[in-house]
Amino acid sequence: MSHDTGADVDELLTMSRPELDRLFRASHPGEIRRGEGRGTVAPARGAKVGEAEKVFGRDGGGLRNRVTPFGIRAIRAKCYRDKSLLDGGENIDLDYSRTLLLVHWIRDEIRQIGPRLSLRIVCEGRCRILLFSLHFAGPHT
């Protein structure tokens, strides 16, 4: 199901934490993405820390984070639908517990806020660590 809130990446960077939380709670998970997405870290209103690329597998069951200046696909995660630890609603999880031993407790929760845009919350248990937008340039597949 497509869910379009009308938000874009630049608008997300102007929103407060409570506004982003409301947007996340009001959004649906959508489908597990396939292909490349660009994540923009948005830790506080008006701030833009950096970007990261995520490459979702064709089978929809996993992803690799593209890291280093050479674009190596290094950090893997499993992708699946699950209930949010933050609000109990359904979302797409990026689970690093079996693939990244140093930070195996990290879990990302993703909900779609537009045809090519998702909001991603990085969690440690029930605590929110970071917020990301996740933008896909191509059609939603």
PDB file of C-alpha atoms in Angstrom:
ATOM      1  CA  MET A   1       0.000   0.000   0.000  1.00  0.00           C
ATOM      2  CA  SER A   2       1.392   3.388  -0.947  1.00  0.00           C
ATOM      3  CA  HIS A   3       1.225   6.091   1.685  1.00  0.00           C
ATOM      4  CA  ASP A   4       1.954   9.684   0.695  1.00  0.00           C
ATOM      5  CA  THR A   5       2.195  12.322   3.398  1.00  0.00           C
ATOM      6  CA  GLY A   6       3.470  14.928   0.947  1.00  0.00           C
ATOM      7  CA  ALA A   7       6.742  15.313   2.898  1.00  0.00           C
ATOM      8  CA  ASP A   8      10.111  15.533   1.166  1.00  0.00           C
ATOM      9  CA  VAL A   9      13.686  15.175   2.449  1.00  0.00           C
ATOM     10  CA  ASP A  10      14.221  18.933   2.905  1.00  0.00           C
ATOM     11  CA  GLU A  11      10.959  19.282   4.811  1.00  0.00           C
ATOM     12  CA  LEU A  12      11.918  16.420   7.144  1.00  0.00           C
ATOM     13  CA  LEU A  13      15.083  18.335   8.071  1.00  0.00           C
ATOM     14  CA  THR A  14      12.932  21.254   9.308  1.00  0.00           C
ATOM     15  CA  MET A  15      10.722  19.105  11.537  1.00  0.00           C
ATOM     16  CA  SER A  16      11.130  18.711  15.295  1.00  0.00           C
ATOM     17  CA  ARG A  17      11.541  15.330  16.980  1.00  0.00           C
ATOM     18  CA  PRO A  18       7.883  15.307  18.152  1.00  0.00           C
ATOM     19  CA  GLU A  19       6.721  16.153  14.601  1.00  0.00           C
ATOM     20  CA  LEU A  20       8.835  13.335  13.150  1.00  0.00           C
ATOM     21  CA  ASP A  21       7.494  10.937  15.805  1.00  0.00           C
ATOM     22  CA  ARG A  22       3.906  11.866  14.878  1.00  0.00           C
ATOM     23  CA  LEU A  23       4.685  11.382  11.186  1.00  0.00           C
ATOM     24  CA  PHE A  24       6.213   7.956  11.889  1.00  0.00           C
ATOM     25  CA  ARG A  25       3.231   6.844  13.994  1.00  0.00           C
ATOM     26  CA  ALA A  26       0.763   8.009  11.319  1.00  0.00           C
ATOM     27  CA  SER A  27       2.564   6.198   8.482  1.00  0.00           C
ATOM     28  CA  HIS A  28       2.317   2.663   7.096  1.00  0.00           C
ATOM     29  CA  PRO A  29       5.201   0.260   6.446  1.00  0.00           C
ATOM     30  CA  GLY A  30       4.656  -0.073   2.711  1.00  0.00           C
ATOM     31  CA  GLU A  31       6.455  -2.870   0.909  1.00  0.00           C
ATOM     32  CA  ILE A  32      10.020  -3.980   1.547  1.00  0.00           C
ATOM     33  CA  ARG A  33      12.068  -1.950  -0.875  1.00  0.00           C
ATOM     34  CA  ARG A  34      14.354  -3.250  -3.573  1.00  0.00           C
ATOM     35  CA  GLY A  35      17.265  -1.357  -5.077  1.00  0.00           C
ATOM     36  CA  GLU A  36      19.309   1.591  -3.860  1.00  0.00           C
ATOM     37  CA  GLY A  37      18.184   4.179  -1.340  1.00  0.00           C
ATOM     38  CA  ARG A  38      19.986   7.231   0.035  1.00  0.00           C
ATOM     39  CA  GLY A  39      19.637   7.839   3.735  1.00  0.00           C
ATOM     40  CA  THR A  40      20.011  11.313   5.231  1.00  0.00           C
ATOM     41  CA  VAL A  41      20.654  11.585   8.969  1.00  0.00           C
ATOM     42  CA  ALA A  42      18.418  14.174  10.640  1.00  0.00           C
ATOM     43  CA  PRO A  43      19.263  14.246  14.364  1.00  0.00           C
ATOM     44  CA  ALA A  44      17.744  17.655  15.123  1.00  0.00           C
ATOM     45  CA  ARG A  45      15.732  20.371  13.428  1.00  0.00           C
ATOM     46  CA  GLY A  46      17.723  21.992  10.630  1.00  0.00           C
ATOM     47  CA  ALA A  47      20.738  19.717  11.027  1.00  0.00           C
ATOM     48  CA  LYS A  48      22.028  17.379   8.371  1.00  0.00           C
ATOM     49  CA  VAL A  49      24.820  15.169   9.609  1.00  0.00           C
ATOM     50  CA  GLY A  50      25.527  12.968   6.648  1.00  0.00           C
ATOM     51  CA  GLU A  51      24.292  10.466   4.150  1.00  0.00           C
ATOM     52  CA  ALA A  52      24.495   6.704   3.722  1.00  0.00           C
ATOM     53  CA  GLU A  53      23.427   4.384   0.941  1.00  0.00           C
ATOM     54  CA  LYS A  54      21.473   1.203   1.452  1.00  0.00           C
ATOM     55  CA  VAL A  55      21.107  -1.439  -1.227  1.00  0.00           C
ATOM     56  CA  PHE A  56      18.065  -3.646  -0.726  1.00  0.00           C
ATOM     57  CA  GLY A  57      18.231  -7.119  -2.262  1.00  0.00           C
ATOM     58  CA  ARG A  58      16.116  -8.186  -5.194  1.00  0.00           C
ATOM     59  CA  ASP A  59      14.442 -10.862  -3.072  1.00  0.00           C
ATOM     60  CA  GLY A  60      13.314  -8.299  -0.484  1.00  0.00           C
ATOM     61  CA  GLY A  61      14.877 -10.243   2.408  1.00  0.00           C
ATOM     62  CA  GLY A  62      18.013  -8.279   3.120  1.00  0.00           C
ATOM     63  CA  LEU A  63      20.192  -5.292   2.457  1.00  0.00           C
ATOM     64  CA  ARG A  64      23.773  -4.136   2.478  1.00  0.00           C
ATOM     65  CA  ASN A  65      24.925  -0.719   3.584  1.00  0.00           C
ATOM     66  CA  ARG A  66      27.232   0.921   1.086  1.00  0.00           C
ATOM     67  CA  VAL A  67      30.220   2.246   3.020  1.00  0.00           C
ATOM     68  CA  THR A  68      33.695   3.645   2.381  1.00  0.00           C
ATOM     69  CA  PRO A  69      34.662   6.081  -0.389  1.00  0.00           C
ATOM     70  CA  PHE A  70      34.780   3.100  -2.769  1.00  0.00           C
ATOM     71  CA  GLY A  71      31.123   2.162  -2.263  1.00  0.00           C
ATOM     72  CA  ILE A  72      31.780  -1.292  -0.830  1.00  0.00           C
ATOM     73  CA  ARG A  73      28.582  -3.052   0.259  1.00  0.00           C
ATOM     74  CA  ALA A  74      29.685  -4.159   3.695  1.00  0.00           C
ATOM     75  CA  ILE A  75      27.208  -4.093   6.571  1.00  0.00           C
ATOM     76  CA  ARG A  76      24.339  -6.545   6.100  1.00  0.00           C
ATOM     77  CA  ALA A  77      20.892  -6.652   7.683  1.00  0.00           C
ATOM     78  CA  LYS A  78      17.823  -8.874   7.410  1.00  0.00           C
ATOM     79  CA  CYS A  79      14.600  -7.163   6.284  1.00  0.00           C
ATOM     80  CA  TYR A  80      11.152  -8.256   7.425  1.00  0.00           C
ATOM     81  CA  ARG A  81       7.791  -6.954   8.587  1.00  0.00           C
ATOM     82  CA  ASP A  82       7.300  -6.806  12.351  1.00  0.00           C
ATOM     83  CA  LYS A  83       5.712  -4.792  15.135  1.00  0.00           C
ATOM     84  CA  SER A  84       7.462  -1.627  16.203  1.00  0.00           C
ATOM     85  CA  LEU A  85       9.184  -1.628  19.563  1.00  0.00           C
ATOM     86  CA  LEU A  86       8.399   2.091  19.745  1.00  0.00           C
ATOM     87  CA  ASP A  87       4.641   2.161  19.156  1.00  0.00           C
ATOM     88  CA  GLY A  88       3.464  -1.402  18.420  1.00  0.00           C
ATOM     89  CA  GLY A  89       2.428  -0.565  14.844  1.00  0.00           C
ATOM     90  CA  GLU A  90       3.594  -2.546  11.843  1.00  0.00           C
ATOM     91  CA  ASN A  91       6.827  -1.528  10.115  1.00  0.00           C
ATOM     92  CA  ILE A  92       9.737  -2.864   8.101  1.00  0.00           C
ATOM     93  CA  ASP A  93      12.640  -3.901  10.317  1.00  0.00           C
ATOM     94  CA  LEU A  94      16.295  -3.845   9.406  1.00  0.00           C
ATOM     95  CA  ASP A  95      17.750  -6.342  11.839  1.00  0.00           C
ATOM     96  CA  TYR A  96      21.516  -6.374  12.396  1.00  0.00           C
ATOM     97  CA  SER A  97      21.447  -8.898  15.276  1.00  0.00           C
ATOM     98  CA  ARG A  98      22.851 -11.793  13.239  1.00  0.00           C
ATOM     99  CA  THR A  99      25.078  -9.878  10.862  1.00  0.00           C
ATOM    100  CA  LEU A 100      26.813  -7.136  12.835  1.00  0.00           C
ATOM    101  CA  LEU A 101      28.172  -8.521  16.077  1.00  0.00           C
ATOM    102  CA  LEU A 102      29.629  -5.247  17.370  1.00  0.00           C
ATOM    103  CA  VAL A 103      26.227  -3.523  17.393  1.00  0.00           C
ATOM    104  CA  HIS A 104      23.886  -6.522  17.255  1.00  0.00           C
ATOM    105  CA  TRP A 105      21.351  -4.718  19.477  1.00  0.00           C
ATOM    106  CA  ILE A 106      20.684  -2.060  16.791  1.00  0.00           C
ATOM    107  CA  ARG A 107      17.396  -2.305  14.939  1.00  0.00           C
ATOM    108  CA  ASP A 108      15.977   0.059  12.337  1.00  0.00           C
ATOM    109  CA  GLU A 109      12.241   0.589  11.940  1.00  0.00           C
ATOM    110  CA  ILE A 110      11.009   1.958   8.614  1.00  0.00           C
ATOM    111  CA  ARG A 111       7.670   3.357   7.463  1.00  0.00           C
ATOM    112  CA  GLN A 112       6.821   4.752   4.061  1.00  0.00           C
ATOM    113  CA  ILE A 113       5.851   8.431   3.958  1.00  0.00           C
ATOM    114  CA  GLY A 114       5.793   8.872   0.178  1.00  0.00           C
ATOM    115  CA  PRO A 115       6.085   6.870  -3.047  1.00  0.00           C
ATOM    116  CA  ARG A 116       9.902   7.163  -2.953  1.00  0.00           C
ATOM    117  CA  LEU A 117      10.472   8.271   0.644  1.00  0.00           C
ATOM    118  CA  SER A 118      10.558   6.466   3.974  1.00  0.00           C
ATOM    119  CA  LEU A 119      11.263   7.547   7.536  1.00  0.00           C
ATOM    120  CA  ARG A 120      13.745   5.338   9.345  1.00  0.00           C
ATOM    121  CA  ILE A 121      14.256   5.277  13.088  1.00  0.00           C
ATOM    122  CA  VAL A 122      17.400   3.627  14.444  1.00  0.00           C
ATOM    123  CA  CYS A 123      16.702   2.005  17.818  1.00  0.00           C
ATOM    124  CA  GLU A 124      18.642   0.451  20.628  1.00  0.00           C
ATOM    125  CA  GLY A 125      15.980  -1.615  22.321  1.00  0.00           C
ATOM    126  CA  ARG A 126      13.080   0.805  22.850  1.00  0.00           C
ATOM    127  CA  CYS A 127      15.305   3.893  22.721  1.00  0.00           C
ATOM    128  CA  ARG A 128      15.470   5.956  19.550  1.00  0.00           C
ATOM    129  CA  ILE A 129      19.068   6.820  18.589  1.00  0.00           C
ATOM    130  CA  LEU A 130      18.823   8.487  15.163  1.00  0.00           C
ATOM    131  CA  LEU A 131      16.299   9.486  12.526  1.00  0.00           C
ATOM    132  CA  PHE A 132      16.940   9.075   8.811  1.00  0.00           C
ATOM    133  CA  SER A 133      15.043   9.809   5.679  1.00  0.00           C
ATOM    134  CA  LEU A 134      15.458   7.087   3.078  1.00  0.00           C
ATOM    135  CA  HIS A 135      14.933   8.283  -0.504  1.00  0.00           C
ATOM    136  CA  PHE A 136      14.687   6.060  -3.582  1.00  0.00           C
ATOM    137  CA  ALA A 137      15.336   7.749  -6.938  1.00  0.00           C
ATOM    138  CA  GLY A 138      13.629   5.129  -9.079  1.00  0.00           C
ATOM    139  CA  PRO A 139      10.056   3.837  -9.040  1.00  0.00           C
ATOM    140  CA  HIS A 140       8.819   2.006  -5.957  1.00  0.00           C
ATOM    141  CA  THR A 141       9.476  -1.673  -6.492  1.00  0.00           C
TER     142      THR A 141
END
